[in-house]
Amino acid sequence: MHVIDSHTVGEPTRVILDGGPDLGDGPLAERARRLQDDHLDFCRSVLREPRGQPAMVGALVVPPTDPDCIAGVIFFEADMLLGMCGHGAMGLGVTLAHLGRISLGNYAIETPAGIIDVTLHDTNTVTVTNVESRRVRKGVSVDVEGLGSVKGDVAYGGNWFFIIEPSPIPLETRNIGWLASAAAAIRASAIAAGIGGEDGQPVDHVIFHDRSDRHNIHSRSFVLCPDDTYDRSPCGTGCSARLACLWADGRIAPDEEITLESIIGSTYRASCRPGPSGGIVPKITGKAWVMAESQLLFHEDDPYRRGISL
């Protein structure tokens, strides 16, 4: 299996170029469902230890259905698929450039959430123009054991987010374990209470936002991903959902650029403009670096060829 590993301001992506499962033809969303329903062993073997690492996201490159797109991609974690992945799209952009498949410029890429644009500014700097994002619920309360009533916004940025501001816990690296436990409890309570998208889509990410101590940083965040690991980047789809909330509250102007910071101090630049369906079209800019190009081997006698599961 031919893979290229990159990281986007600290968050890793593994792009699978060949050797993945045969998902057949048809719309990308249908092929993604086949991956989810029939090939989770593949996802786990690629991302779990000993081959992978907890924060890694997979990006399976597949043929697009739209002829205007240079590639199709299905993003996934070890146990579930992602509709979109902002850091993964940046990682894919620098990977395709590393392979000589693209040069500087703008390219359309098909994802299960819709078509995105990736602009490669230089070897490492990428802007992702994401799918239209929106806030669907403002100030909804959920009762969480140990935390009491927690109020947040539900928003879509390619994935589904419950966004809390200000954070109930100081956004400091020494609190990462505490933040992760609290965010997981909030997500479980939100799902149990039926809090999510308009059509019943469950919340899969939780974000705590608060002020940053750094100059010219709009806000700092902690993002819990579906696999219960925290995002080392500011989270591209999370930034998109965040922009949708800021827009709905009149706290950001069209094309106004702000800088958003992750729990480890890495940053994205973000802006938005009105979308065609009443939401916003986000633009997220960050940096990614290729780390390795390799062949993954799967031996039949390897007891951990499908990854370590505890």
mmCIF file of C-alpha atoms in Angstrom:
data_model
loop_
_atom_site.group_PDB
_atom_site.id
_atom_site.type_symbol
_atom_site.label_atom_id
_atom_site.label_comp_id
_atom_site.label_asym_id
_atom_site.label_seq_id
_atom_site.Cartn_x
_atom_site.Cartn_y
_atom_site.Cartn_z
ATOM 1 C CA MET A 1 0.000 0.000 0.000
ATOM 2 C CA HIS A 2 1.586 3.269 -1.155
ATOM 3 C CA VAL A 3 1.096 6.058 1.402
ATOM 4 C CA ILE A 4 2.433 9.551 2.017
ATOM 5 C CA ASP A 5 2.340 11.034 5.504
ATOM 6 C CA SER A 6 2.140 14.746 6.188
ATOM 7 C CA HIS A 7 1.227 16.974 9.072
ATOM 8 C CA THR A 8 -0.768 20.190 8.965
ATOM 9 C CA VAL A 9 0.516 22.476 11.739
ATOM 10 C CA GLY A 10 0.928 19.373 13.877
ATOM 11 C CA GLU A 11 -2.084 17.241 12.874
ATOM 12 C CA PRO A 12 -1.106 14.160 10.799
ATOM 13 C CA THR A 13 -2.654 12.915 7.557
ATOM 14 C CA ARG A 14 -1.947 9.616 5.803
ATOM 15 C CA VAL A 15 -2.812 9.745 2.093
ATOM 16 C CA ILE A 16 -3.460 6.298 0.574
ATOM 17 C CA LEU A 17 -2.556 6.370 -3.107
ATOM 18 C CA ASP A 18 -3.056 2.696 -3.957
ATOM 19 C CA GLY A 19 -3.699 -0.636 -2.284
ATOM 20 C CA GLY A 20 -7.014 0.392 -0.729
ATOM 21 C CA PRO A 21 -10.297 -1.551 -1.027
ATOM 22 C CA ASP A 22 -12.321 -1.643 -4.244
ATOM 23 C CA LEU A 23 -15.319 0.610 -3.562
ATOM 24 C CA GLY A 24 -16.831 0.280 -7.027
ATOM 25 C CA ASP A 25 -18.356 3.140 -8.970
ATOM 26 C CA GLY A 26 -21.075 5.670 -8.304
ATOM 27 C CA PRO A 27 -21.426 8.860 -6.280
ATOM 28 C CA LEU A 28 -18.622 9.519 -3.837
ATOM 29 C CA ALA A 29 -21.015 9.542 -0.882
ATOM 30 C CA GLU A 30 -22.116 6.002 -1.789
ATOM 31 C CA ARG A 31 -18.528 4.795 -2.070
ATOM 32 C CA ALA A 32 -17.832 6.373 1.316
ATOM 33 C CA ARG A 33 -20.751 4.422 2.806
ATOM 34 C CA ARG A 34 -19.292 1.206 1.396
ATOM 35 C CA LEU A 35 -15.993 2.017 3.079
ATOM 36 C CA GLN A 36 -17.810 2.619 6.376
ATOM 37 C CA ASP A 37 -20.033 -0.460 6.132
ATOM 38 C CA ASP A 38 -17.659 -3.014 4.632
ATOM 39 C CA HIS A 39 -14.049 -1.952 5.174
ATOM 40 C CA LEU A 40 -13.523 -0.584 8.671
ATOM 41 C CA ASP A 41 -10.815 -3.231 9.139
ATOM 42 C CA PHE A 42 -8.884 -1.423 6.413
ATOM 43 C CA CYS A 43 -9.309 1.936 8.153
ATOM 44 C CA ARG A 44 -8.177 0.503 11.478
ATOM 45 C CA SER A 45 -5.176 -1.281 10.020
ATOM 46 C CA VAL A 46 -3.940 1.932 8.391
ATOM 47 C CA LEU A 47 -4.465 4.334 11.300
ATOM 48 C CA ARG A 48 -4.208 2.379 14.536
ATOM 49 C CA GLU A 49 -0.938 1.544 16.187
ATOM 50 C CA PRO A 50 1.528 0.039 15.359
ATOM 51 C CA ARG A 51 1.380 1.572 11.842
ATOM 52 C CA GLY A 52 -0.508 4.719 12.723
ATOM 53 C CA GLN A 53 -0.969 7.046 15.649
ATOM 54 C CA PRO A 54 -4.007 8.260 17.616
ATOM 55 C CA ALA A 55 -4.407 11.672 15.943
ATOM 56 C CA MET A 56 -3.876 10.492 12.355
ATOM 57 C CA VAL A 57 -6.593 10.906 9.714
ATOM 58 C CA GLY A 58 -6.648 8.792 6.568
ATOM 59 C CA ALA A 59 -7.285 10.189 3.099
ATOM 60 C CA LEU A 60 -8.176 7.551 0.507
ATOM 61 C CA VAL A 61 -7.685 8.967 -2.991
ATOM 62 C CA VAL A 62 -10.370 7.742 -5.420
ATOM 63 C CA PRO A 63 -11.527 8.745 -8.909
ATOM 64 C CA PRO A 64 -13.885 11.749 -8.813
ATOM 65 C CA THR A 65 -17.311 11.669 -10.419
ATOM 66 C CA ASP A 66 -17.084 15.344 -11.403
ATOM 67 C CA PRO A 67 -14.739 15.771 -14.391
ATOM 68 C CA ASP A 68 -13.742 19.242 -13.179
ATOM 69 C CA CYS A 69 -12.142 17.749 -10.051
ATOM 70 C CA ILE A 70 -8.535 16.598 -10.058
ATOM 71 C CA ALA A 71 -9.227 13.933 -7.435
ATOM 72 C CA GLY A 72 -11.795 12.446 -5.132
ATOM 73 C CA VAL A 73 -10.949 11.783 -1.507
ATOM 74 C CA ILE A 74 -12.620 9.996 1.395
ATOM 75 C CA PHE A 75 -11.376 11.099 4.806
ATOM 76 C CA PHE A 76 -11.645 8.674 7.717
ATOM 77 C CA GLU A 77 -10.647 7.964 11.280
ATOM 78 C CA ALA A 78 -10.061 4.476 12.608
ATOM 79 C CA ASP A 79 -13.722 3.828 13.439
ATOM 80 C CA MET A 80 -15.727 6.229 11.282
ATOM 81 C CA LEU A 81 -15.690 8.335 8.171
ATOM 82 C CA LEU A 82 -15.520 12.133 8.068
ATOM 83 C CA GLY A 83 -17.656 14.185 5.706
ATOM 84 C CA MET A 84 -14.745 16.554 5.191
ATOM 85 C CA CYS A 85 -11.390 17.275 6.795
ATOM 86 C CA GLY A 86 -9.716 20.673 6.509
ATOM 87 C CA HIS A 87 -6.261 19.693 7.700
ATOM 88 C CA GLY A 88 -6.482 16.541 5.588
ATOM 89 C CA ALA A 89 -7.312 18.599 2.483
ATOM 90 C CA MET A 90 -4.223 20.737 3.118
ATOM 91 C CA GLY A 91 -2.164 17.590 3.589
ATOM 92 C CA LEU A 92 -3.559 16.167 0.356
ATOM 93 C CA GLY A 93 -2.674 19.387 -1.466
ATOM 94 C CA VAL A 94 0.997 19.316 -0.465
ATOM 95 C CA THR A 95 1.098 15.558 -1.126
ATOM 96 C CA LEU A 96 -0.162 15.959 -4.698
ATOM 97 C CA ALA A 97 2.401 18.729 -5.213
ATOM 98 C CA HIS A 98 5.130 16.479 -3.781
ATOM 99 C CA LEU A 99 4.149 13.865 -6.375
ATOM 100 C CA GLY A 100 4.221 16.432 -9.193
ATOM 101 C CA ARG A 101 0.502 16.015 -9.883
ATOM 102 C CA ILE A 102 -0.282 19.681 -9.209
ATOM 103 C CA SER A 103 1.673 22.921 -9.133
ATOM 104 C CA LEU A 104 0.874 26.331 -7.670
ATOM 105 C CA GLY A 105 -2.750 27.293 -8.312
ATOM 106 C CA ASN A 106 -6.345 26.403 -7.575
ATOM 107 C CA TYR A 107 -7.848 22.913 -7.857
ATOM 108 C CA ALA A 108 -11.258 21.353 -7.233
ATOM 109 C CA ILE A 109 -11.397 18.174 -5.130
ATOM 110 C CA GLU A 110 -14.474 16.039 -4.559
ATOM 111 C CA THR A 111 -15.347 14.900 -1.017
ATOM 112 C CA PRO A 112 -18.430 13.124 0.386
ATOM 113 C CA ALA A 113 -19.556 16.489 1.812
ATOM 114 C CA GLY A 114 -19.251 18.221 -1.557
ATOM 115 C CA ILE A 115 -16.680 19.832 -3.824
ATOM 116 C CA ILE A 116 -13.999 21.952 -2.186
ATOM 117 C CA ASP A 117 -11.284 24.132 -3.697
ATOM 118 C CA VAL A 118 -7.647 23.782 -2.703
ATOM 119 C CA THR A 119 -5.243 26.609 -3.541
ATOM 120 C CA LEU A 120 -1.542 25.846 -3.327
ATOM 121 C CA HIS A 121 0.312 29.122 -2.692
ATOM 122 C CA ASP A 122 3.770 27.614 -2.213
ATOM 123 C CA THR A 123 5.280 24.259 -1.277
ATOM 124 C CA ASN A 124 3.638 24.273 2.154
ATOM 125 C CA THR A 125 0.893 26.920 2.244
ATOM 126 C CA VAL A 126 -2.638 25.871 1.285
ATOM 127 C CA THR A 127 -6.040 27.573 1.338
ATOM 128 C CA VAL A 128 -9.113 25.351 1.513
ATOM 129 C CA THR A 129 -12.403 26.844 0.335
ATOM 130 C CA ASN A 130 -14.771 24.580 2.189
ATOM 131 C CA VAL A 131 -18.341 23.459 1.614
ATOM 132 C CA GLU A 132 -21.057 25.889 2.681
ATOM 133 C CA SER A 133 -21.262 25.990 6.464
ATOM 134 C CA ARG A 134 -24.041 27.072 8.814
ATOM 135 C CA ARG A 135 -25.208 27.381 12.375
ATOM 136 C CA VAL A 136 -28.367 25.401 13.008
ATOM 137 C CA ARG A 137 -28.978 26.009 16.731
ATOM 138 C CA LYS A 138 -27.858 28.827 19.037
ATOM 139 C CA GLY A 139 -27.469 28.642 22.800
ATOM 140 C CA VAL A 140 -28.893 25.155 23.285
ATOM 141 C CA SER A 141 -28.435 23.695 26.767
ATOM 142 C CA VAL A 142 -27.521 20.134 27.601
ATOM 143 C CA ASP A 143 -27.252 18.556 31.048
ATOM 144 C CA VAL A 144 -23.898 16.852 31.548
ATOM 145 C CA GLU A 145 -23.038 14.719 34.563
ATOM 146 C CA GLY A 146 -20.283 16.396 36.545
ATOM 147 C CA LEU A 147 -20.558 19.657 34.602
ATOM 148 C CA GLY A 148 -24.202 20.590 35.041
ATOM 149 C CA SER A 149 -25.978 22.550 32.316
ATOM 150 C CA VAL A 150 -23.688 23.388 29.374
ATOM 151 C CA LYS A 151 -24.810 25.836 26.692
ATOM 152 C CA GLY A 152 -23.471 25.838 23.138
ATOM 153 C CA ASP A 153 -24.178 26.281 19.445
ATOM 154 C CA VAL A 154 -24.682 23.482 16.931
ATOM 155 C CA ALA A 155 -23.029 24.171 13.576
ATOM 156 C CA TYR A 156 -21.997 22.384 10.402
ATOM 157 C CA GLY A 157 -18.638 22.861 8.691
ATOM 158 C CA GLY A 158 -18.372 19.576 6.779
ATOM 159 C CA ASN A 159 -18.801 17.723 10.093
ATOM 160 C CA TRP A 160 -21.178 18.417 13.021
ATOM 161 C CA PHE A 161 -19.987 20.503 15.966
ATOM 162 C CA PHE A 162 -21.183 21.488 19.412
ATOM 163 C CA ILE A 163 -19.350 24.745 20.162
ATOM 164 C CA ILE A 164 -18.993 26.149 23.676
ATOM 165 C CA GLU A 165 -17.740 29.676 24.423
ATOM 166 C CA PRO A 166 -16.308 30.513 26.877
ATOM 167 C CA SER A 167 -14.664 27.239 27.791
ATOM 168 C CA PRO A 168 -15.674 25.797 31.180
ATOM 169 C CA ILE A 169 -12.039 24.699 31.639
ATOM 170 C CA PRO A 170 -8.947 26.874 31.029
ATOM 171 C CA LEU A 171 -7.521 26.156 27.575
ATOM 172 C CA GLU A 172 -4.038 25.193 28.699
ATOM 173 C CA THR A 173 -2.021 22.180 27.600
ATOM 174 C CA ARG A 174 -1.826 20.878 31.165
ATOM 175 C CA ASN A 175 -5.630 20.495 31.037
ATOM 176 C CA ILE A 176 -5.798 18.425 27.830
ATOM 177 C CA GLY A 177 -6.896 15.246 29.616
ATOM 178 C CA TRP A 178 -9.571 17.113 31.561
ATOM 179 C CA LEU A 179 -10.750 18.945 28.430
ATOM 180 C CA ALA A 180 -11.000 15.675 26.483
ATOM 181 C CA SER A 181 -13.046 13.977 29.210
ATOM 182 C CA ALA A 182 -15.400 16.952 29.505
ATOM 183 C CA ALA A 183 -15.848 17.241 25.734
ATOM 184 C CA ALA A 184 -16.573 13.506 25.419
ATOM 185 C CA ALA A 185 -19.214 13.761 28.157
ATOM 186 C CA ILE A 186 -20.810 16.765 26.449
ATOM 187 C CA ARG A 187 -20.933 14.963 23.109
ATOM 188 C CA ALA A 188 -22.482 11.853 24.654
ATOM 189 C CA SER A 189 -25.102 13.984 26.424
ATOM 190 C CA ALA A 190 -25.868 15.942 23.255
ATOM 191 C CA ILE A 191 -26.351 12.738 21.271
ATOM 192 C CA ALA A 192 -28.544 11.237 24.007
ATOM 193 C CA ALA A 193 -30.660 14.404 24.019
ATOM 194 C CA GLY A 194 -31.057 14.361 20.220
ATOM 195 C CA ILE A 195 -29.125 17.609 19.796
ATOM 196 C CA GLY A 196 -27.585 17.790 16.339
ATOM 197 C CA GLY A 197 -28.332 18.629 12.726
ATOM 198 C CA GLU A 198 -31.684 19.512 11.180
ATOM 199 C CA ASP A 199 -32.193 15.964 9.940
ATOM 200 C CA GLY A 200 -31.076 14.254 13.133
ATOM 201 C CA GLN A 201 -27.356 14.108 12.347
ATOM 202 C CA PRO A 202 -25.481 13.503 15.615
ATOM 203 C CA VAL A 203 -22.784 15.813 16.902
ATOM 204 C CA ASP A 204 -19.379 14.243 16.199
ATOM 205 C CA HIS A 205 -16.994 17.012 17.349
ATOM 206 C CA VAL A 206 -16.973 19.285 20.408
ATOM 207 C CA ILE A 207 -15.106 22.598 20.538
ATOM 208 C CA PHE A 208 -14.241 24.798 23.493
ATOM 209 C CA HIS A 209 -13.378 28.392 22.519
ATOM 210 C CA ASP A 210 -11.890 31.152 24.617
ATOM 211 C CA ARG A 211 -9.572 34.133 24.433
ATOM 212 C CA SER A 212 -5.907 33.740 23.566
ATOM 213 C CA ASP A 213 -3.060 35.432 25.413
ATOM 214 C CA ARG A 214 -1.187 35.896 22.137
ATOM 215 C CA HIS A 215 -1.252 39.117 20.130
ATOM 216 C CA ASN A 216 -3.474 39.211 17.018
ATOM 217 C CA ILE A 217 -5.098 35.840 17.774
ATOM 218 C CA HIS A 218 -8.893 35.989 17.592
ATOM 219 C CA SER A 219 -9.475 32.992 19.879
ATOM 220 C CA ARG A 220 -8.029 29.724 21.104
ATOM 221 C CA SER A 221 -9.725 26.335 20.865
ATOM 222 C CA PHE A 222 -9.711 22.754 22.034
ATOM 223 C CA VAL A 223 -11.304 20.352 19.543
ATOM 224 C CA LEU A 224 -12.323 16.792 20.400
ATOM 225 C CA CYS A 225 -12.539 14.561 17.320
ATOM 226 C CA PRO A 226 -14.858 11.536 16.912
ATOM 227 C CA ASP A 227 -12.142 9.090 17.945
ATOM 228 C CA ASP A 228 -11.724 10.942 21.288
ATOM 229 C CA THR A 229 -8.346 12.404 20.357
ATOM 230 C CA TYR A 230 -7.793 16.141 20.296
ATOM 231 C CA ASP A 231 -6.957 18.073 17.148
ATOM 232 C CA ARG A 232 -3.403 19.400 17.094
ATOM 233 C CA SER A 233 -4.463 21.902 14.422
ATOM 234 C CA PRO A 234 -7.260 24.456 14.906
ATOM 235 C CA CYS A 235 -9.476 22.042 12.853
ATOM 236 C CA GLY A 236 -10.469 23.224 9.391
ATOM 237 C CA THR A 237 -14.075 22.062 9.508
ATOM 238 C CA GLY A 238 -14.282 23.314 13.089
ATOM 239 C CA CYS A 239 -13.017 26.736 12.006
ATOM 240 C CA SER A 240 -15.692 26.689 9.290
ATOM 241 C CA ALA A 241 -18.395 25.960 11.865
ATOM 242 C CA ARG A 242 -16.921 28.649 14.124
ATOM 243 C CA LEU A 243 -17.060 31.197 11.281
ATOM 244 C CA ALA A 244 -20.712 30.287 10.686
ATOM 245 C CA CYS A 245 -21.493 31.126 14.314
ATOM 246 C CA LEU A 246 -19.527 34.379 14.217
ATOM 247 C CA TRP A 247 -21.320 35.329 10.996
ATOM 248 C CA ALA A 248 -24.755 34.550 12.406
ATOM 249 C CA ASP A 249 -23.977 36.779 15.423
ATOM 250 C CA GLY A 250 -22.672 39.644 13.277
ATOM 251 C CA ARG A 251 -19.179 39.278 14.742
ATOM 252 C CA ILE A 252 -17.299 38.991 11.448
ATOM 253 C CA ALA A 253 -17.544 40.903 8.165
ATOM 254 C CA PRO A 254 -17.308 39.463 4.641
ATOM 255 C CA ASP A 255 -13.700 38.545 3.795
ATOM 256 C CA GLU A 256 -12.451 39.736 7.198
ATOM 257 C CA GLU A 257 -9.511 37.494 8.055
ATOM 258 C CA ILE A 258 -8.935 36.299 11.606
ATOM 259 C CA THR A 259 -6.343 33.973 13.114
ATOM 260 C CA LEU A 260 -7.532 30.981 15.118
ATOM 261 C CA GLU A 261 -5.264 29.053 17.460
ATOM 262 C CA SER A 262 -5.247 25.405 18.560
ATOM 263 C CA ILE A 263 -4.582 24.051 22.027
ATOM 264 C CA ILE A 264 -0.915 23.469 21.068
ATOM 265 C CA GLY A 265 -0.520 27.015 19.679
ATOM 266 C CA SER A 266 -0.673 26.216 15.946
ATOM 267 C CA THR A 267 -2.732 28.597 13.805
ATOM 268 C CA TYR A 268 -4.951 28.945 10.754
ATOM 269 C CA ARG A 269 -6.061 32.113 9.010
ATOM 270 C CA ALA A 270 -9.799 32.107 8.341
ATOM 271 C CA SER A 271 -12.376 34.227 6.532
ATOM 272 C CA CYS A 272 -15.791 33.806 4.952
ATOM 273 C CA ARG A 273 -18.386 35.323 2.665
ATOM 274 C CA PRO A 274 -22.119 34.685 2.191
ATOM 275 C CA GLY A 275 -23.046 31.305 0.720
ATOM 276 C CA PRO A 276 -25.679 30.586 -1.934
ATOM 277 C CA SER A 277 -28.015 28.769 0.495
ATOM 278 C CA GLY A 278 -27.984 31.183 3.424
ATOM 279 C CA GLY A 279 -24.847 29.960 5.141
ATOM 280 C CA ILE A 280 -21.256 31.005 4.615
ATOM 281 C CA VAL A 281 -18.414 29.838 2.377
ATOM 282 C CA PRO A 282 -15.305 29.548 4.574
ATOM 283 C CA LYS A 283 -11.680 29.940 3.521
ATOM 284 C CA ILE A 284 -9.070 28.379 5.797
ATOM 285 C CA THR A 285 -5.326 28.833 5.220
ATOM 286 C CA GLY A 286 -2.595 26.806 6.901
ATOM 287 C CA LYS A 287 0.717 25.066 6.328
ATOM 288 C CA ALA A 288 1.428 21.376 5.802
ATOM 289 C CA TRP A 289 4.635 19.401 5.400
ATOM 290 C CA VAL A 290 5.258 15.978 3.848
ATOM 291 C CA MET A 291 6.974 13.738 6.421
ATOM 292 C CA ALA A 292 7.341 10.329 4.770
ATOM 293 C CA GLU A 293 6.616 8.270 1.687
ATOM 294 C CA SER A 294 6.387 4.547 2.245
ATOM 295 C CA GLN A 295 4.868 1.175 1.452
ATOM 296 C CA LEU A 296 2.722 -0.384 4.171
ATOM 297 C CA LEU A 297 3.080 -4.159 4.388
ATOM 298 C CA PHE A 298 0.440 -6.511 5.805
ATOM 299 C CA HIS A 299 1.705 -9.978 6.676
ATOM 300 C CA GLU A 300 -0.837 -12.734 7.234
ATOM 301 C CA ASP A 301 1.016 -14.024 10.294
ATOM 302 C CA ASP A 302 1.159 -10.554 11.915
ATOM 303 C CA PRO A 303 -1.318 -10.626 14.837
ATOM 304 C CA TYR A 304 -1.560 -6.815 14.728
ATOM 305 C CA ARG A 305 -1.921 -6.332 10.967
ATOM 306 C CA ARG A 306 -5.396 -4.859 11.612
ATOM 307 C CA GLY A 307 -4.065 -2.566 14.318
ATOM 308 C CA ILE A 308 -4.025 -2.765 18.081
ATOM 309 C CA SER A 309 -7.481 -2.660 19.656
ATOM 310 C CA LEU A 310 -7.775 -2.396 23.429
#
